[in-house]
Tab-separated table of N, CA, C and O in Angstrom:
chain	number	residue	atom	x	y	z
A	1	MET	N	109.615	142.469	90.491
A	1	MET	CA	108.895	142.698	91.730
A	1	MET	C	109.868	142.560	92.897
A	1	MET	O	110.652	141.614	92.949
A	2	ASP	N	109.787	143.475	93.816
A	2	ASP	CA	110.565	143.387	95.042
A	2	ASP	C	109.800	142.493	96.007
A	2	ASP	O	108.791	142.904	96.582
A	3	THR	N	110.247	141.263	96.167
A	3	THR	CA	109.521	140.318	97.024
A	3	THR	C	109.655	140.654	98.506
A	3	THR	O	108.998	140.035	99.336
A	4	ASN	N	110.467	141.648	98.826
A	4	ASN	CA	110.593	142.102	100.214
A	4	ASN	C	109.779	143.367	100.471
A	4	ASN	O	109.988	144.031	101.478
A	5	PHE	N	108.835	143.688	99.578
A	5	PHE	CA	108.078	144.927	99.726
A	5	PHE	C	107.186	144.929	100.961
A	5	PHE	O	106.843	145.982	101.479
A	6	CYS	N	106.830	143.745	101.446
A	6	CYS	CA	105.971	143.660	102.625
A	6	CYS	C	106.391	142.459	103.455
A	6	CYS	O	106.640	141.373	102.916
A	7	ARG	N	106.430	142.653	104.762
A	7	ARG	CA	106.846	141.548	105.639
A	7	ARG	C	105.844	140.405	105.640
A	7	ARG	O	106.163	139.291	106.041
A	8	HIS	N	104.617	140.653	105.181
A	8	HIS	CA	103.599	139.603	105.135
A	8	HIS	C	103.609	138.825	103.830
A	8	HIS	O	103.011	137.749	103.757
A	9	TYR	N	104.261	139.365	102.802
A	9	TYR	CA	104.251	138.710	101.493
A	9	TYR	C	104.964	137.370	101.570
A	9	TYR	O	106.059	137.259	102.106
A	10	THR	N	104.310	136.367	101.028
A	10	THR	CA	104.924	135.054	100.921
A	10	THR	C	104.847	134.643	99.466
A	10	THR	O	103.781	134.648	98.875
A	11	GLY	N	105.976	134.351	98.890
A	11	GLY	CA	106.004	133.921	97.502
A	11	GLY	C	107.301	134.324	96.849
A	11	GLY	O	108.162	134.956	97.458
A	12	ASP	N	107.405	133.980	95.585
A	12	ASP	CA	108.625	134.269	94.836
A	12	ASP	C	108.403	135.292	93.722
A	12	ASP	O	109.286	135.518	92.909
A	13	GLY	N	107.233	135.888	93.669
A	13	GLY	CA	106.949	136.900	92.658
A	13	GLY	C	106.340	136.362	91.388
A	13	GLY	O	105.926	137.125	90.530
A	14	THR	N	106.258	135.050	91.250
A	14	THR	CA	105.648	134.476	90.058
A	14	THR	C	104.179	134.171	90.338
A	14	THR	O	103.776	133.999	91.494
A	15	PRO	N	103.354	134.113	89.287
A	15	PRO	CA	101.945	133.775	89.491
A	15	PRO	C	101.814	132.379	90.093
A	15	PRO	O	102.583	131.495	89.727
A	16	PRO	N	100.904	132.140	90.963
A	16	PRO	CA	99.922	133.045	91.523
A	16	PRO	C	100.384	133.775	92.786
A	16	PRO	O	99.648	134.584	93.333
A	17	SER	N	101.612	133.506	93.257
A	17	SER	CA	102.037	134.126	94.519
A	17	SER	C	102.176	135.641	94.410
A	17	SER	O	102.122	136.341	95.418
A	18	ASN	N	102.306	136.175	93.187
A	18	ASN	CA	102.402	137.631	93.040
A	18	ASN	C	101.082	138.324	93.374
A	18	ASN	O	101.042	139.536	93.493
A	19	ARG	N	100.027	137.555	93.562
A	19	ARG	CA	98.697	138.119	93.859
A	19	ARG	C	98.340	138.015	95.352
A	19	ARG	O	97.182	138.156	95.722
A	20	TYR	N	99.328	137.813	96.185
A	20	TYR	CA	99.107	137.572	97.604
A	20	TYR	C	98.281	138.671	98.265
A	20	TYR	O	97.455	138.391	99.134
A	21	CYS	N	98.469	139.928	97.876
A	21	CYS	CA	97.768	141.047	98.527
A	21	CYS	C	96.255	140.911	98.452
A	21	CYS	O	95.541	141.496	99.253
A	22	ARG	N	95.768	140.149	97.505
A	22	ARG	CA	94.318	139.995	97.355
A	22	ARG	C	93.715	139.176	98.496
A	22	ARG	O	92.523	139.286	98.758
A	23	THR	N	94.545	138.370	99.167
A	23	THR	CA	94.030	137.526	100.242
A	23	THR	C	94.635	137.849	101.600
A	23	THR	O	94.200	137.288	102.598
A	24	CYS	N	95.617	138.726	101.651
A	24	CYS	CA	96.242	139.100	102.918
A	24	CYS	C	95.190	139.759	103.811
A	24	CYS	O	94.438	140.620	103.360
A	25	PRO	N	95.137	139.387	105.083
A	25	PRO	CA	94.088	139.919	105.968
A	25	PRO	C	94.392	141.283	106.589
A	25	PRO	O	93.657	141.727	107.470
A	26	GLU	N	95.437	141.970	106.172
A	26	GLU	CA	95.801	143.245	106.795
A	26	GLU	C	94.745	144.320	106.540
A	26	GLU	O	94.518	144.732	105.402
A	27	ALA	N	94.119	144.799	107.605
A	27	ALA	CA	93.039	145.780	107.497
A	27	ALA	C	93.527	147.117	106.959
A	27	ALA	O	92.809	147.789	106.221
A	28	ALA	N	94.751	147.511	107.296
A	28	ALA	CA	95.266	148.807	106.824
A	28	ALA	C	95.335	148.824	105.301
A	28	ALA	O	94.965	149.824	104.666
A	29	CYS	N	95.780	147.741	104.704
A	29	CYS	CA	95.885	147.662	103.246
A	29	CYS	C	94.494	147.689	102.612
A	29	CYS	O	94.279	148.350	101.593
A	30	ASP	N	93.556	146.986	103.225
A	30	ASP	CA	92.181	146.988	102.713
A	30	ASP	C	91.557	148.381	102.797
A	30	ASP	O	90.831	148.794	101.893
A	31	ARG	N	91.827	149.113	103.868
A	31	ARG	CA	91.282	150.479	103.993
A	31	ARG	C	91.836	151.393	102.911
A	31	ARG	O	91.092	152.168	102.311
A	32	LEU	N	93.133	151.306	102.652
A	32	LEU	CA	93.725	152.133	101.604
A	32	LEU	C	93.160	151.741	100.241
A	32	LEU	O	92.790	152.605	99.450
A	33	TRP	N	93.091	150.458	99.958
A	33	TRP	CA	92.558	150.018	98.670
A	33	TRP	C	91.106	150.439	98.514
A	33	TRP	O	90.677	150.816	97.429
A	34	ARG	N	90.331	150.445	99.606
A	34	ARG	CA	88.939	150.904	99.560
A	34	ARG	C	88.891	152.365	99.121
A	34	ARG	O	88.017	152.769	98.374
A	35	ARG	N	89.851	153.171	99.555
A	35	ARG	CA	89.908	154.581	99.129
A	35	ARG	C	90.152	154.685	97.628
A	35	ARG	O	89.606	155.555	96.967
A	36	VAL	N	90.980	153.783	97.088
A	36	VAL	CA	91.231	153.778	95.637
A	36	VAL	C	89.950	153.403	94.896
A	36	VAL	O	89.575	154.053	93.908
A	37	ILE	N	89.251	152.380	95.373
A	37	ILE	CA	87.988	151.964	94.753
A	37	ILE	C	86.964	153.092	94.825
A	37	ILE	O	86.263	153.386	93.845
A	38	ASP	N	86.871	153.745	95.975
A	38	ASP	CA	85.933	154.860	96.130
A	38	ASP	C	86.285	156.020	95.206
A	38	ASP	O	85.395	156.655	94.635
A	39	LEU	N	87.575	156.293	95.048
A	39	LEU	CA	88.001	157.335	94.119
A	39	LEU	C	87.558	156.989	92.697
A	39	LEU	O	87.035	157.845	91.977
A	40	ALA	N	87.726	155.743	92.296
A	40	ALA	CA	87.345	155.313	90.953
A	40	ALA	C	85.849	155.491	90.702
A	40	ALA	O	85.431	155.765	89.576
A	41	ALA	N	85.057	155.369	91.757
A	41	ALA	CA	83.604	155.487	91.629
A	41	ALA	C	83.085	156.881	91.968
A	41	ALA	O	81.875	157.111	91.978
A	42	SER	N	83.971	157.821	92.206
A	42	SER	CA	83.567	159.124	92.748
A	42	SER	C	82.974	160.105	91.747
A	42	SER	O	82.483	161.149	92.141
A	43	ASN	N	82.991	159.774	90.484
A	43	ASN	CA	82.510	160.730	89.486
A	43	ASN	C	81.170	160.296	88.897
A	43	ASN	O	80.904	160.510	87.718
A	44	GLY	N	80.344	159.683	89.712
A	44	GLY	CA	79.000	159.321	89.285
A	44	GLY	C	78.948	158.379	88.100
A	44	GLY	O	78.062	158.504	87.258
A	45	GLY	N	79.887	157.460	87.998
A	45	GLY	CA	79.905	156.529	86.883
A	45	GLY	C	80.746	156.993	85.709
A	45	GLY	O	81.005	156.223	84.789
A	46	ASN	N	81.137	158.240	85.724
A	46	ASN	CA	82.013	158.761	84.674
A	46	ASN	C	83.470	158.546	85.070
A	46	ASN	O	83.791	158.454	86.248
A	47	PRO	N	84.370	158.513	84.087
A	47	PRO	CA	85.779	158.316	84.412
A	47	PRO	C	86.342	159.469	85.233
A	47	PRO	O	85.905	160.611	85.110
A	48	VAL	N	87.299	159.158	86.079
A	48	VAL	CA	87.971	160.150	86.920
A	48	VAL	C	89.303	160.488	86.262
A	48	VAL	O	90.157	159.609	86.116
A	49	PRO	N	89.507	161.741	85.839
A	49	PRO	CA	90.792	162.122	85.241
A	49	PRO	C	91.931	161.995	86.255
A	49	PRO	O	91.751	162.268	87.442
A	50	LEU	N	93.097	161.587	85.765
A	50	LEU	CA	94.285	161.436	86.601
A	50	LEU	C	95.363	162.421	86.148
A	50	LEU	O	96.302	162.051	85.450
A	51	PRO	N	95.223	163.700	86.529
A	51	PRO	CA	96.236	164.670	86.126
A	51	PRO	C	97.557	164.367	86.822
A	51	PRO	O	97.543	163.846	87.931
A	52	PRO	N	98.683	164.599	86.238
A	52	PRO	CA	98.916	165.268	84.964
A	52	PRO	C	98.961	164.305	83.783
A	52	PRO	O	99.372	164.683	82.698
A	53	THR	N	98.516	163.053	83.964
A	53	THR	CA	98.546	162.085	82.871
A	53	THR	C	97.349	162.298	81.963
A	53	THR	O	96.460	163.109	82.246
A	54	HIS	N	97.282	161.536	80.893
A	54	HIS	CA	96.116	161.541	80.005
A	54	HIS	C	95.168	160.397	80.347
A	54	HIS	O	94.221	160.143	79.608
A	55	ALA	N	95.438	159.719	81.437
A	55	ALA	CA	94.654	158.547	81.826
A	55	ALA	C	93.416	158.950	82.617
A	55	ALA	O	93.343	160.032	83.200
A	56	VAL	N	92.466	158.028	82.623
A	56	VAL	CA	91.281	158.151	83.464
A	56	VAL	C	91.133	156.851	84.254
A	56	VAL	O	91.631	155.796	83.856
A	57	LEU	N	90.427	156.953	85.364
A	57	LEU	CA	90.237	155.854	86.303
A	57	LEU	C	88.771	155.462	86.315
A	57	LEU	O	87.894	156.333	86.340
A	58	PHE	N	88.495	154.165	86.297
A	58	PHE	CA	87.138	153.617	86.339
A	58	PHE	C	87.049	152.577	87.448
A	58	PHE	O	88.039	151.907	87.734
A	59	PRO	N	85.860	152.375	88.009
A	59	PRO	CA	85.690	151.233	88.925
A	59	PRO	C	85.677	149.935	88.122
A	59	PRO	O	85.583	149.945	86.892
A	60	ASN	N	85.749	148.829	88.822
A	60	ASN	CA	85.720	147.517	88.192
A	60	ASN	C	84.783	146.628	89.001
A	60	ASN	O	84.626	146.828	90.208
A	61	LYS	N	84.169	145.647	88.367
A	61	LYS	CA	83.280	144.733	89.090
A	61	LYS	C	84.041	143.916	90.131
A	61	LYS	O	83.540	143.674	91.213
A	62	ASN	N	85.245	143.506	89.797
A	62	ASN	CA	86.096	142.755	90.723
A	62	ASN	C	86.809	143.761	91.631
A	62	ASN	O	87.566	144.605	91.156
A	63	ALA	N	86.591	143.667	92.929
A	63	ALA	CA	87.141	144.644	93.880
A	63	ALA	C	88.655	144.548	94.045
A	63	ALA	O	89.244	145.372	94.736
A	64	ASP	N	89.306	143.584	93.411
A	64	ASP	CA	90.763	143.490	93.466
A	64	ASP	C	91.429	144.356	92.397
A	64	ASP	O	92.651	144.393	92.315
A	65	PHE	N	90.614	145.028	91.577
A	65	PHE	CA	91.112	145.853	90.479
A	65	PHE	C	90.338	147.159	90.384
A	65	PHE	O	89.173	147.221	90.767
A	66	VAL	N	90.985	148.170	89.845
A	66	VAL	CA	90.316	149.319	89.256
A	66	VAL	C	90.789	149.340	87.810
A	66	VAL	O	91.747	148.657	87.449
A	67	ARG	N	90.122	150.099	86.972
A	67	ARG	CA	90.479	150.161	85.560
A	67	ARG	C	91.097	151.510	85.234
A	67	ARG	O	90.672	152.545	85.752
A	68	LEU	N	92.084	151.483	84.350
A	68	LEU	CA	92.722	152.683	83.828
A	68	LEU	C	92.527	152.696	82.321
A	68	LEU	O	92.398	151.635	81.705
A	69	GLN	N	92.499	153.891	81.749
A	69	GLN	CA	92.395	153.988	80.302
A	69	GLN	C	93.150	155.200	79.796
A	69	GLN	O	93.040	156.290	80.365
A	70	VAL	N	93.940	155.001	78.768
A	70	VAL	CA	94.513	156.084	77.975
A	70	VAL	C	93.937	155.894	76.584
A	70	VAL	O	92.975	156.541	76.223
A	71	ASN	N	94.489	154.978	75.815
A	71	ASN	CA	93.905	154.583	74.530
A	71	ASN	C	93.123	153.291	74.672
A	71	ASN	O	92.114	153.095	74.022
A	72	CYS	N	93.606	152.416	75.522
A	72	CYS	CA	92.915	151.169	75.811
A	72	CYS	C	92.736	151.065	77.319
A	72	CYS	O	93.345	151.802	78.078
A	73	ARG	N	91.873	150.152	77.741
A	73	ARG	CA	91.642	149.941	79.177
A	73	ARG	C	92.467	148.761	79.668
A	73	ARG	O	92.608	147.768	78.973
A	74	TRP	N	92.969	148.902	80.891
A	74	TRP	CA	93.673	147.804	81.538
A	74	TRP	C	93.419	147.892	83.031
A	74	TRP	O	92.946	148.902	83.545
A	75	GLY	N	93.748	146.823	83.727
A	75	GLY	CA	93.495	146.757	85.154
A	75	GLY	C	94.692	147.181	85.980
A	75	GLY	O	95.840	146.898	85.632
A	76	LEU	N	94.403	147.864	87.064
A	76	LEU	CA	95.394	148.130	88.102
A	76	LEU	C	95.011	147.232	89.269
A	76	LEU	O	94.017	147.480	89.958
A	77	PRO	N	95.770	146.167	89.501
A	77	PRO	CA	95.440	145.282	90.616
A	77	PRO	C	95.904	145.856	91.955
A	77	PRO	O	96.841	146.642	92.032
A	78	LYS	N	95.230	145.427	92.980
A	78	LYS	CA	95.521	145.855	94.342
A	78	LYS	C	96.997	145.687	94.674
A	78	LYS	O	97.624	146.587	95.237
A	79	GLU	N	97.601	144.559	94.297
A	79	GLU	CA	98.989	144.304	94.663
A	79	GLU	C	99.963	145.246	93.958
A	79	GLU	O	100.986	145.621	94.532
A	80	ASP	N	99.649	145.680	92.746
A	80	ASP	CA	100.521	146.647	92.065
A	80	ASP	C	100.519	147.973	92.807
A	80	ASP	O	101.555	148.607	92.978
A	81	PHE	N	99.341	148.394	93.257
A	81	PHE	CA	99.240	149.650	93.991
A	81	PHE	C	99.979	149.557	95.326
A	81	PHE	O	100.747	150.455	95.682
A	82	LEU	N	99.782	148.476	96.052
A	82	LEU	CA	100.440	148.319	97.349
A	82	LEU	C	101.948	148.158	97.197
A	82	LEU	O	102.710	148.640	98.034
A	83	HIS	N	102.395	147.524	96.126
A	83	HIS	CA	103.830	147.418	95.836
A	83	HIS	C	104.401	148.811	95.598
A	83	HIS	O	105.474	149.144	96.100
A	84	TYR	N	103.677	149.643	94.858
A	84	TYR	CA	104.135	151.014	94.621
A	84	TYR	C	104.232	151.792	95.938
A	84	TYR	O	105.195	152.519	96.176
A	85	VAL	N	103.238	151.651	96.804
A	85	VAL	CA	103.245	152.349	98.093
A	85	VAL	C	104.498	151.975	98.885
A	85	VAL	O	105.130	152.829	99.508
A	86	ALA	N	104.884	150.716	98.833
A	86	ALA	CA	106.049	150.255	99.598
A	86	ALA	C	107.371	150.649	98.956
A	86	ALA	O	108.309	151.025	99.656
A	87	THR	N	107.444	150.562	97.630
A	87	THR	CA	108.748	150.674	96.970
A	87	THR	C	108.934	151.936	96.135
A	87	THR	O	110.067	152.283	95.809
A	88	GLY	N	107.816	152.571	95.749
A	88	GLY	CA	107.904	153.701	94.826
A	88	GLY	C	108.071	153.265	93.384
A	88	GLY	O	108.322	154.088	92.510
A	89	HIS	N	107.895	151.964	93.128
A	89	HIS	CA	108.065	151.444	91.767
A	89	HIS	C	106.856	150.629	91.333
A	89	HIS	O	106.305	149.864	92.118
A	90	ALA	N	106.479	150.796	90.072
A	90	ALA	CA	105.427	149.985	89.455
A	90	ALA	C	105.664	149.989	87.951
A	90	ALA	O	104.818	150.362	87.160
A	91	LYS	N	106.860	149.579	87.571
A	91	LYS	CA	107.251	149.607	86.158
A	91	LYS	C	106.919	148.289	85.470
A	91	LYS	O	106.601	147.298	86.100
A	92	MET	N	107.022	148.315	84.147
A	92	MET	CA	106.775	147.134	83.341
A	92	MET	C	107.932	146.156	83.491
A	92	MET	O	109.077	146.554	83.656
A	93	GLY	N	107.597	144.905	83.430
A	93	GLY	CA	108.598	143.854	83.421
A	93	GLY	C	108.255	142.847	82.349
A	93	GLY	O	107.116	142.765	81.908
A	94	ARG	N	109.207	142.119	81.926
A	94	ARG	CA	109.003	141.081	80.918
A	94	ARG	C	109.178	139.712	81.574
A	94	ARG	O	109.752	139.597	82.651
A	95	ARG	N	108.696	138.719	80.897
A	95	ARG	CA	108.909	137.363	81.384
A	95	ARG	C	110.401	137.173	81.620
A	95	ARG	O	111.212	137.575	80.803
A	96	GLY	N	110.757	136.623	82.730
A	96	GLY	CA	112.158	136.468	83.068
A	96	GLY	C	112.711	137.654	83.839
A	96	GLY	O	113.824	137.608	84.326
A	97	GLN	N	111.931	138.741	83.949
A	97	GLN	CA	112.364	139.921	84.704
A	97	GLN	C	111.544	140.103	85.968
A	97	GLN	O	111.550	141.164	86.557
A	98	ARG	N	110.832	139.087	86.377
A	98	ARG	CA	109.987	139.204	87.562
A	98	ARG	C	110.773	139.537	88.808
A	98	ARG	O	110.240	140.059	89.756
A	99	SER	N	112.062	139.265	88.809
A	99	SER	CA	112.873	139.568	89.981
A	99	SER	C	113.369	141.015	89.973
A	99	SER	O	114.019	141.441	90.929
A	100	ASP	N	113.056	141.786	88.943
A	100	ASP	CA	113.434	143.200	88.909
A	100	ASP	C	112.634	143.925	89.985
A	100	ASP	O	111.408	143.971	89.913
A	101	PRO	N	113.274	144.499	90.999
A	101	PRO	CA	112.537	145.131	92.098
A	101	PRO	C	111.748	146.359	91.677
A	101	PRO	O	110.897	146.831	92.413
A	102	ARG	N	111.992	146.879	90.484
A	102	ARG	CA	111.237	148.039	89.995
A	102	ARG	C	109.977	147.637	89.249
A	102	ARG	O	109.122	148.463	88.985
A	103	ALA	N	109.855	146.367	88.886
A	103	ALA	CA	108.690	145.893	88.140
A	103	ALA	C	107.504	145.694	89.077
A	103	ALA	O	107.660	145.278	90.221
A	104	SER	N	106.313	145.993	88.578
A	104	SER	CA	105.106	145.759	89.367
A	104	SER	C	104.858	144.251	89.469
A	104	SER	O	105.350	143.482	88.635
A	105	PRO	N	104.106	143.800	90.460
A	105	PRO	CA	103.814	142.370	90.569
A	105	PRO	C	103.179	141.779	89.316
A	105	PRO	O	103.430	140.639	88.969
A	106	SER	N	102.356	142.562	88.613
A	106	SER	CA	101.726	142.059	87.388
A	106	SER	C	102.623	142.220	86.167
A	106	SER	O	102.277	141.765	85.086
A	107	CYS	N	103.758	142.895	86.352
A	107	CYS	CA	104.702	143.201	85.263
A	107	CYS	C	104.095	144.124	84.214
A	107	CYS	O	104.545	144.165	83.081
A	108	THR	N	103.056	144.870	84.583
A	108	THR	CA	102.494	145.882	83.693
A	108	THR	C	102.925	147.251	84.195
A	108	THR	O	103.122	147.446	85.397
A	109	ARG	N	103.062	148.187	83.284
A	109	ARG	CA	103.502	149.538	83.652
A	109	ARG	C	102.331	150.291	84.253
A	109	ARG	O	101.343	150.580	83.594
A	110	GLN	N	102.470	150.614	85.527
A	110	GLN	CA	101.427	151.348	86.236
A	110	GLN	C	101.887	152.763	86.585
A	110	GLN	O	101.138	153.522	87.184
A	111	GLU	N	103.108	153.098	86.242
A	111	GLU	CA	103.614	154.454	86.449
A	111	GLU	C	103.388	155.249	85.177
A	111	GLU	O	103.569	154.705	84.090
A	112	PRO	N	102.980	156.462	85.214
A	112	PRO	CA	102.820	157.410	86.313
A	112	PRO	C	101.413	157.424	86.915
A	112	PRO	O	101.065	158.312	87.682
A	113	TYR	N	100.603	156.440	86.575
A	113	TYR	CA	99.198	156.445	86.987
A	113	TYR	C	99.031	156.230	88.479
A	113	TYR	O	98.183	156.869	89.107
A	114	VAL	N	99.836	155.341	89.068
A	114	VAL	CA	99.739	155.134	90.507
A	114	VAL	C	100.122	156.411	91.269
A	114	VAL	O	99.508	156.726	92.291
A	115	GLN	N	101.105	157.141	90.766
A	115	GLN	CA	101.481	158.410	91.406
A	115	GLN	C	100.314	159.391	91.368
A	115	GLN	O	100.045	160.089	92.351
A	116	ALA	N	99.618	159.457	90.239
A	116	ALA	CA	98.480	160.365	90.108
A	116	ALA	C	97.353	159.973	91.065
A	116	ALA	O	96.701	160.844	91.660
A	117	ILE	N	97.120	158.680	91.236
A	117	ILE	CA	96.097	158.219	92.175
A	117	ILE	C	96.472	158.620	93.596
A	117	ILE	O	95.640	159.137	94.347
A	118	VAL	N	97.727	158.400	93.965
A	118	VAL	CA	98.189	158.774	95.308
A	118	VAL	C	97.984	160.272	95.534
A	118	VAL	O	97.512	160.689	96.596
A	119	GLU	N	98.299	161.078	94.550
A	119	GLU	CA	98.127	162.532	94.698
A	119	GLU	C	96.657	162.893	94.875
A	119	GLU	O	96.322	163.759	95.699
A	120	LEU	N	95.759	162.256	94.129
A	120	LEU	CA	94.326	162.533	94.295
A	120	LEU	C	93.815	162.090	95.662
A	120	LEU	O	92.863	162.670	96.186
A	121	LEU	N	94.440	161.080	96.230
A	121	LEU	CA	94.055	160.630	97.573
A	121	LEU	C	94.573	161.566	98.659
A	121	LEU	O	94.089	161.527	99.785
A	122	GLY	N	95.583	162.388	98.329
A	122	GLY	CA	96.112	163.328	99.307
A	122	GLY	C	97.609	163.237	99.512
A	122	GLY	O	98.155	163.915	100.381
A	123	GLY	N	98.291	162.355	98.778
A	123	GLY	CA	99.740	162.267	98.876
A	123	GLY	C	100.203	161.098	99.733
A	123	GLY	O	99.420	160.433	100.414
A	124	MET	N	101.495	160.875	99.709
A	124	MET	CA	102.096	159.730	100.401
A	124	MET	C	102.050	159.847	101.926
A	124	MET	O	102.345	158.877	102.614
A	125	GLU	N	101.682	160.987	102.444
A	125	GLU	CA	101.661	161.158	103.899
A	125	GLU	C	100.271	161.051	104.521
A	125	GLU	O	100.110	161.320	105.712
A	126	ILE	N	99.265	160.642	103.730
A	126	ILE	CA	97.942	160.476	104.330
A	126	ILE	C	97.997	159.338	105.351
A	126	ILE	O	98.837	158.431	105.245
A	127	PRO	N	97.128	159.365	106.346
A	127	PRO	CA	97.168	158.336	107.398
A	127	PRO	C	97.054	156.908	106.867
A	127	PRO	O	97.717	156.005	107.378
A	128	GLU	N	96.236	156.697	105.845
A	128	GLU	CA	96.056	155.342	105.316
A	128	GLU	C	97.345	154.804	104.702
A	128	GLU	O	97.667	153.628	104.868
A	129	ILE	N	98.089	155.645	104.005
A	129	ILE	CA	99.353	155.194	103.406
A	129	ILE	C	100.407	154.999	104.486
A	129	ILE	O	101.153	154.018	104.464
A	130	ARG	N	100.442	155.886	105.449
A	130	ARG	CA	101.397	155.699	106.549
A	130	ARG	C	101.116	154.383	107.273
A	130	ARG	O	102.043	153.647	107.642
A	131	ALA	N	99.832	154.065	107.499
A	131	ALA	CA	99.478	152.810	108.179
A	131	ALA	C	99.905	151.605	107.350
A	131	ALA	O	100.427	150.624	107.904
A	132	VAL	N	99.701	151.664	106.034
A	132	VAL	CA	100.100	150.547	105.173
A	132	VAL	C	101.622	150.383	105.194
A	132	VAL	O	102.124	149.269	105.310
A	133	ARG	N	102.337	151.467	105.114
A	133	ARG	CA	103.797	151.371	105.114
A	133	ARG	C	104.310	150.809	106.434
A	133	ARG	O	105.296	150.080	106.470
A	134	GLU	N	103.628	151.128	107.518
A	134	GLU	CA	104.003	150.552	108.817
A	134	GLU	C	103.765	149.037	108.811
A	134	GLU	O	104.616	148.282	109.271
A	135	VAL	N	102.631	148.617	108.283
A	135	VAL	CA	102.325	147.183	108.191
A	135	VAL	C	103.341	146.494	107.283
A	135	VAL	O	103.863	145.428	107.618
A	136	GLN	N	103.644	147.085	106.148
A	136	GLN	CA	104.562	146.481	105.185
A	136	GLN	C	105.969	146.328	105.752
A	136	GLN	O	106.603	145.307	105.536
A	137	GLY	N	106.420	147.360	106.446
A	137	GLY	CA	107.784	147.326	106.944
A	137	GLY	C	107.958	146.659	108.278
A	137	GLY	O	109.064	146.321	108.682
A	138	GLY	N	106.872	146.460	108.950
A	138	GLY	CA	106.963	145.789	110.248
A	138	GLY	C	107.368	146.755	111.309
A	138	GLY	O	107.773	146.497	112.384
């Protein structure tokens, strides 16, 4: 995890500080994450395909996550998505690799799924992503 991905992030990348985005009060980040949650719920309860991947997107009861599925289901946490927006990385990491700036905060592989979500939202230049990147970079 790149611990410099956001000027508001406080922590060293290890649990529980890697989950800081869930409690950060930045409205821009919450607005963007709300768009991800709305996208997950946009198909009337059915999964949302994430082209060009084989994955689908589902809503989750906990608003800090959406669900992804290829063969099995797993969670995409808010902080992994926001880390990707800032750095362009959301790769898998192993214990002891939390300092790898390409690894997602949860150390789960969220690529290429986060890219597909961004594309369905309208791309990296939508106003919500630009606002988040401004907040992250200061």
